[in-house]
Coordinates of C-alpha atoms in Angstrom, one line a residue:
X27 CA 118.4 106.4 101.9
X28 CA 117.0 104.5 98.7
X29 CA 113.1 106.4 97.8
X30 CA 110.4 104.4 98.4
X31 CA 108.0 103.0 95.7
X32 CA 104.1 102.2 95.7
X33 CA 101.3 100.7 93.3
X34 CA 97.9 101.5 93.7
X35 CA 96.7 98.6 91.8
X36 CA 93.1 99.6 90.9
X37 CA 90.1 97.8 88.6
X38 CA 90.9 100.3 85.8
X39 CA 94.3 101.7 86.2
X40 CA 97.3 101.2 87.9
X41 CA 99.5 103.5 89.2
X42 CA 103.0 104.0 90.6
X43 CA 104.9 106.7 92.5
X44 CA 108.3 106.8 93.6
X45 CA 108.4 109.6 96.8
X46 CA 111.1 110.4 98.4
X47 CA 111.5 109.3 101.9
X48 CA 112.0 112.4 104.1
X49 CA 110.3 115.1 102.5
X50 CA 107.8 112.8 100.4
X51 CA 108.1 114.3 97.3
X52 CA 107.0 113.1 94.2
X53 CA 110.1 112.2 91.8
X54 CA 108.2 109.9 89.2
X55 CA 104.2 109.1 89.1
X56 CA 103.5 107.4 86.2
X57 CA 99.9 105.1 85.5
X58 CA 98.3 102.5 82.5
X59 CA 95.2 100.8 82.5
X60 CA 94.4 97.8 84.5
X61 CA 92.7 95.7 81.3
X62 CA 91.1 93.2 84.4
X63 CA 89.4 91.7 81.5
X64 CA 92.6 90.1 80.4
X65 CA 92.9 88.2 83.1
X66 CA 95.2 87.1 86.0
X67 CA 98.4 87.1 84.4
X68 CA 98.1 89.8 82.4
X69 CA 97.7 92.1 85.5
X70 CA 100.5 91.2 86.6
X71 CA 102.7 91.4 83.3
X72 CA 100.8 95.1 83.5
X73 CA 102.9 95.8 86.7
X74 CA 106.0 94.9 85.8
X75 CA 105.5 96.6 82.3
X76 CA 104.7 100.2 84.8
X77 CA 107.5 99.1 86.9
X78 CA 110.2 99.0 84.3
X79 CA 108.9 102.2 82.6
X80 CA 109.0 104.4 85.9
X81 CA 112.5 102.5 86.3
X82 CA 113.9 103.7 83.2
X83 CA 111.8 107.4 84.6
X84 CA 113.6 106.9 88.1
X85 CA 116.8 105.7 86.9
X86 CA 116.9 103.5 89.9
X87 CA 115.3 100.0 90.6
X88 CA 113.0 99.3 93.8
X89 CA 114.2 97.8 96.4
X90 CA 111.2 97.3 98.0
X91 CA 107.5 97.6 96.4
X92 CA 104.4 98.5 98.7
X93 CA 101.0 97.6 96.6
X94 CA 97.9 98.9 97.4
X95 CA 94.6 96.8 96.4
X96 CA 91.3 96.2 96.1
X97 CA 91.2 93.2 98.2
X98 CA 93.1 91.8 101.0
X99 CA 95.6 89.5 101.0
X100 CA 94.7 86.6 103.7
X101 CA 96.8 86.8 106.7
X102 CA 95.9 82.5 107.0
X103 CA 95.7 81.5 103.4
X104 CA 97.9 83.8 102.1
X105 CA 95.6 84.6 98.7
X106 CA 93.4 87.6 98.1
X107 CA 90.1 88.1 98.9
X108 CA 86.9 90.1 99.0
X109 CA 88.1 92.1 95.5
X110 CA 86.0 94.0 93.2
X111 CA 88.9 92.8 90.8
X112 CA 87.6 89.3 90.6
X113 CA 90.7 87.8 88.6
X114 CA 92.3 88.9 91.9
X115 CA 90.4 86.4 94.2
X116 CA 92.0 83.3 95.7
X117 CA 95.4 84.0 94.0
X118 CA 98.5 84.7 95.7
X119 CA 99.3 87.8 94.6
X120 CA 102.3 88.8 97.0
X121 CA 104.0 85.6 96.5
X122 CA 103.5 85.8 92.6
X123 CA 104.7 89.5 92.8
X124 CA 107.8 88.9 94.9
X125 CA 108.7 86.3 92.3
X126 CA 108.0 88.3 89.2
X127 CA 109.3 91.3 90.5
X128 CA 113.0 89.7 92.2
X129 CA 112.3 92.2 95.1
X130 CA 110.1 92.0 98.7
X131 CA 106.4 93.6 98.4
X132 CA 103.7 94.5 101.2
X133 CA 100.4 94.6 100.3
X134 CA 97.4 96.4 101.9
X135 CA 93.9 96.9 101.0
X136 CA 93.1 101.0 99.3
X137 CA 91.0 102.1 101.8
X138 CA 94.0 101.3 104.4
X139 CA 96.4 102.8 101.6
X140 CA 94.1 105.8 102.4
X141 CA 93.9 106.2 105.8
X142 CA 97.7 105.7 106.5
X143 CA 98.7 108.5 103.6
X144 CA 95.9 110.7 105.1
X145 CA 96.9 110.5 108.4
X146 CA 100.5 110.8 107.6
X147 CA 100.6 113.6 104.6
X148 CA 97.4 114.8 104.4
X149 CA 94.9 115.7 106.3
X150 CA 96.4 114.4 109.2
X151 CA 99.0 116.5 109.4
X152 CA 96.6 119.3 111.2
X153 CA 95.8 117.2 114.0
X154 CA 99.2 115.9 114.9
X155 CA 97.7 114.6 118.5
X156 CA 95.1 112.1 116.6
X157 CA 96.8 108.8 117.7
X158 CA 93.6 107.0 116.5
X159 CA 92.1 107.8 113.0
X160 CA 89.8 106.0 110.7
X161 CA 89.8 106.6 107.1
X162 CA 86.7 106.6 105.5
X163 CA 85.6 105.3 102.0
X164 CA 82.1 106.6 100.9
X165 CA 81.5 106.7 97.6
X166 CA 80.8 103.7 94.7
X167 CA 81.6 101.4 97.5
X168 CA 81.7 101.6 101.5
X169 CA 85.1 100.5 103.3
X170 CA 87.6 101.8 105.6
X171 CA 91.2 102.0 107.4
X172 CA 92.3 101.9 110.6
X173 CA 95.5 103.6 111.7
X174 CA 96.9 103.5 115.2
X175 CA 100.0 105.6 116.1
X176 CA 100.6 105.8 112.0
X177 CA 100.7 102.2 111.5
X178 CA 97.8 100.3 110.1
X179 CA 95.4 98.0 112.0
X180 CA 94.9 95.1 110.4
X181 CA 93.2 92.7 112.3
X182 CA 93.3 89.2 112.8
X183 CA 91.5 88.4 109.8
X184 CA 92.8 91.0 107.5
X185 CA 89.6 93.0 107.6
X186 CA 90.4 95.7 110.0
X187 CA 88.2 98.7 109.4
X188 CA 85.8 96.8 107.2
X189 CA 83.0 98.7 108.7
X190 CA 81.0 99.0 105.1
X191 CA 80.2 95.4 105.6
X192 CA 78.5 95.6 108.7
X193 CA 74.8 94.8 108.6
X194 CA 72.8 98.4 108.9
X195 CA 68.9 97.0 107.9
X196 CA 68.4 93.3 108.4
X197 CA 65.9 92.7 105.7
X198 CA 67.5 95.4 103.4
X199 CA 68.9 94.6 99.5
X200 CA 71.2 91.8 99.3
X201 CA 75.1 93.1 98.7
X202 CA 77.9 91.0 96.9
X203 CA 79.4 89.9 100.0
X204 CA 76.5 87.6 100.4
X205 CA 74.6 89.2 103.6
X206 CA 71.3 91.5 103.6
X207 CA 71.5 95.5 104.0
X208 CA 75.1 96.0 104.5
X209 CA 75.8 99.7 104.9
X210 CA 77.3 99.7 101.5
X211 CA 73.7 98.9 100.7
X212 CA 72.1 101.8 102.5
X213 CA 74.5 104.9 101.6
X214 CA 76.9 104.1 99.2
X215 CA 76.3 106.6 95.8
X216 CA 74.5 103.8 93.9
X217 CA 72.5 103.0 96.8
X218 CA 71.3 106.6 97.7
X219 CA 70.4 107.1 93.6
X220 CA 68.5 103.3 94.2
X221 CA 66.8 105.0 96.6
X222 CA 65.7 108.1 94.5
X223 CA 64.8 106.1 91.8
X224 CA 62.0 104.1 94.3
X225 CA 60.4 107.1 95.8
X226 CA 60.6 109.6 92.7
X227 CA 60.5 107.1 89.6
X228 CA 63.3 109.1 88.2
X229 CA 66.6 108.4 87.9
X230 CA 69.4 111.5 89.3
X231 CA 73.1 111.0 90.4
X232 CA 73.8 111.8 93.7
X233 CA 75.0 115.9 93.0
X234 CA 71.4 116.3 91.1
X235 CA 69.3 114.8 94.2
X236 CA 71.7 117.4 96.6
X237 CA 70.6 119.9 94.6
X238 CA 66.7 119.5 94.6
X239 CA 67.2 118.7 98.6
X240 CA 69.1 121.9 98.9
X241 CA 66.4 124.0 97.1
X242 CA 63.6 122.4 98.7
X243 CA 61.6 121.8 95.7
X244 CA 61.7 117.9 95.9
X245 CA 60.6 115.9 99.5
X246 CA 61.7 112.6 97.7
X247 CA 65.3 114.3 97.4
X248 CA 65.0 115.5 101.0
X249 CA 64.2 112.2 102.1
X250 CA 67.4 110.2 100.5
X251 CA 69.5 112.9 101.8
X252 CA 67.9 112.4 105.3
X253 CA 68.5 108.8 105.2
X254 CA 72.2 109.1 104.4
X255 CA 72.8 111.6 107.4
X256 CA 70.6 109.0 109.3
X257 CA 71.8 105.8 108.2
X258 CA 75.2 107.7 108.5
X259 CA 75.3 108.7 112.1
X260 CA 73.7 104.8 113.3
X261 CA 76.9 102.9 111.0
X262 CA 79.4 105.1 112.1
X263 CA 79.0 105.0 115.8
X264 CA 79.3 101.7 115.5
X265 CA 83.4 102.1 115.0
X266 CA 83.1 105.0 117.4
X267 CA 81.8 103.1 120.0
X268 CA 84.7 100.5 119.3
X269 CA 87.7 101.9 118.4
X270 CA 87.1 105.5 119.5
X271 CA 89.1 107.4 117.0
X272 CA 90.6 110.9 117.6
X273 CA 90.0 111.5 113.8
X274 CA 87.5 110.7 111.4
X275 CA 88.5 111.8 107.6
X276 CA 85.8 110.6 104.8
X277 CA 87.2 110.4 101.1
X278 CA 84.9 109.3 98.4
X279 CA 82.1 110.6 96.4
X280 CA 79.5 110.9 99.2
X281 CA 82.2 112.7 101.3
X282 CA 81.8 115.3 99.4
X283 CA 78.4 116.4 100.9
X284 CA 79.1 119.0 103.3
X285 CA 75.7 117.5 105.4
X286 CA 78.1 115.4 106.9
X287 CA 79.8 117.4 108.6
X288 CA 77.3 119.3 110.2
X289 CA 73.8 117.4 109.8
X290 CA 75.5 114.0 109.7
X291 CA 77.8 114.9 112.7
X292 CA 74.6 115.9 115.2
X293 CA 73.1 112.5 114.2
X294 CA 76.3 110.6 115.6
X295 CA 75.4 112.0 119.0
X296 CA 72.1 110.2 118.8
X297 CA 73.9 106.4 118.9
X298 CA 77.4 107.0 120.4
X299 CA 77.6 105.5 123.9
X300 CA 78.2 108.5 125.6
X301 CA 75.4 110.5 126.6
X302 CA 74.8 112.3 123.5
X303 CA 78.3 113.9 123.5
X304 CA 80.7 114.1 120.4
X305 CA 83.5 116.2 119.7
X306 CA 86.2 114.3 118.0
X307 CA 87.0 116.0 114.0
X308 CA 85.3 114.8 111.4
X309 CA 87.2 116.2 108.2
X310 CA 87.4 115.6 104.4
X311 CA 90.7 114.5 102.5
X312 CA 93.6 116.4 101.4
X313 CA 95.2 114.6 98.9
X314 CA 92.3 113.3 96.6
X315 CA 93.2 110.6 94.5
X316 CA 97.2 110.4 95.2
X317 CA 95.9 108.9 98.8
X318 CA 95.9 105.3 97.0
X319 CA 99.5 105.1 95.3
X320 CA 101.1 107.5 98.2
X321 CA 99.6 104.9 101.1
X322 CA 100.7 102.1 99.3
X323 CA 104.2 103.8 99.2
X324 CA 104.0 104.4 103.0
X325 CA 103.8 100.9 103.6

């Protein structure tokens, strides 16, 4: 059985692994820098450069590619959308891939990359009954992945799990995505520092205004932190009361904060629709920032 290959194809780097199949080990993991700024095509002349580097690594040539990325590909129009890589947008990158590369490719967005090599190497692995679990991105940016019997959900649209997107205060700060107070407006990182910043007139990251909450010496800190377990609980049942997942696991920045798992786990009960009860496992990642390239080999 050939190993299988993945690209995590990010704003500032790309990276590729080569895993073997059964036991998933890692037999070449090599990454280079994006350099966006140069543009569509040279992107893509960055993957095949990768590509023939791990090759020579690998001694072996894909046979097929999976590519994780910051956007998804249009199931309808078959270009990218809604990616923080901007040269990405409205191209067609699998098409253009598959005929730069001379081999087939599947694309998925990273936070579906995520979820899938979670649920199936990581942290997953210690719940082996979760048949529903919903990867969670919460850091610089809020998404998500839906996987279903280890196989992604992705929707009609393309946009399965896209629960960062969903509007959280209707006449909140206006996001990039073109509506008003999308959660990734309300508790992403940059959004909880915003926050600081309005009620203290000081600017902290994130780990500084955990710290003053923890040692109760600042209410503005307390606040922000209140408002993520809050705001947390309220966006989140809103997939819970949908999809009902066995398994919530929350990579990212913010998932760091172990207030999540207790604080932000007794504010759930206060939205689910079910009485006030909740007891499926909210947990953090295992695999840190090999989820992206190992997902996208999964696929």
């Amino acid at each position: 059985m050939k190993n299988i290959w993945g690209i995590d194809l990010g704003g500032t780097k790309i990276e590729c692994a080569v895993l073997n199949p059964k036991t998933y080990e890692v037999i070449v993991r090599k990454r280079i820098p994006t350099e966006a700024a140069g543009g569509y095509d040279h992107i893509l002349n960055q993957v095949q450069k990768l590509i023939s580097s791990v090759s020579e690594e690998a001694e072996e040539m894909p046979t097929h590619l999976g590519f994780g990325t910051p956007g998804v590909l249009d199931p309808e129009t078959k270009v990218m959308k809604n990616c923080n890589t901007t040269a990405l947008n409205g191209r067609p990158l699998n098409k253009d891939l598959e005929a730069l590369l001379k081999v087939p490719v599947k694309l998925a967005n990273d936070a579906n990359c995520f979820a899938l090599a979670e649920t199936k190497m990581g942290a997953g692995k210690n719940y082996p009954g979760a048949e529903v679990v919903f990867g969670v991105i919460l850091g610089t940016g809020v998404g998500g992945g839906l996987v279903f019997n280890k196989k992604i959900i992705n929707g009609h649209h393309g946009i399965g799990g896209e629960w960062g997107h969903n509007v959280l205060e209707e006449n909140g700060y206006s996001c990039y995505c073109g509506k008003h107070g999308c959660v990734e407006t309300v508790i992403s990182g940059p959004a909880l520092e915003r926050r600081y910043f309005e009620l203290a007139g000081q600017s902290l990251n994130l780990s500084e205004i955990l710290k003053k909450h923890e040692s109760h010496a600042d209410a503005e800190a307390t606040k922000v932190i209140d408002r993520l377990l809050e705001n947390f609980g309220k966006a989140i049942s809103v997939v819970i009361n949908i999809v009902d997942p066995d398994l919530i696991i929350i990579g990212g920045g913010v998932g760091n904060i172990d207030l999540l798992y207790t604080e932000g786990y007794e504010r759930i009960k206060k939205y689910i629709f079910n009485s006030g009860r909740f007891n499926a496992t909210l947990c953090k990642p295992l695999l840190g920032d090999s989820a992206g390239v190992f997902g996208a080999a999964l696929l």
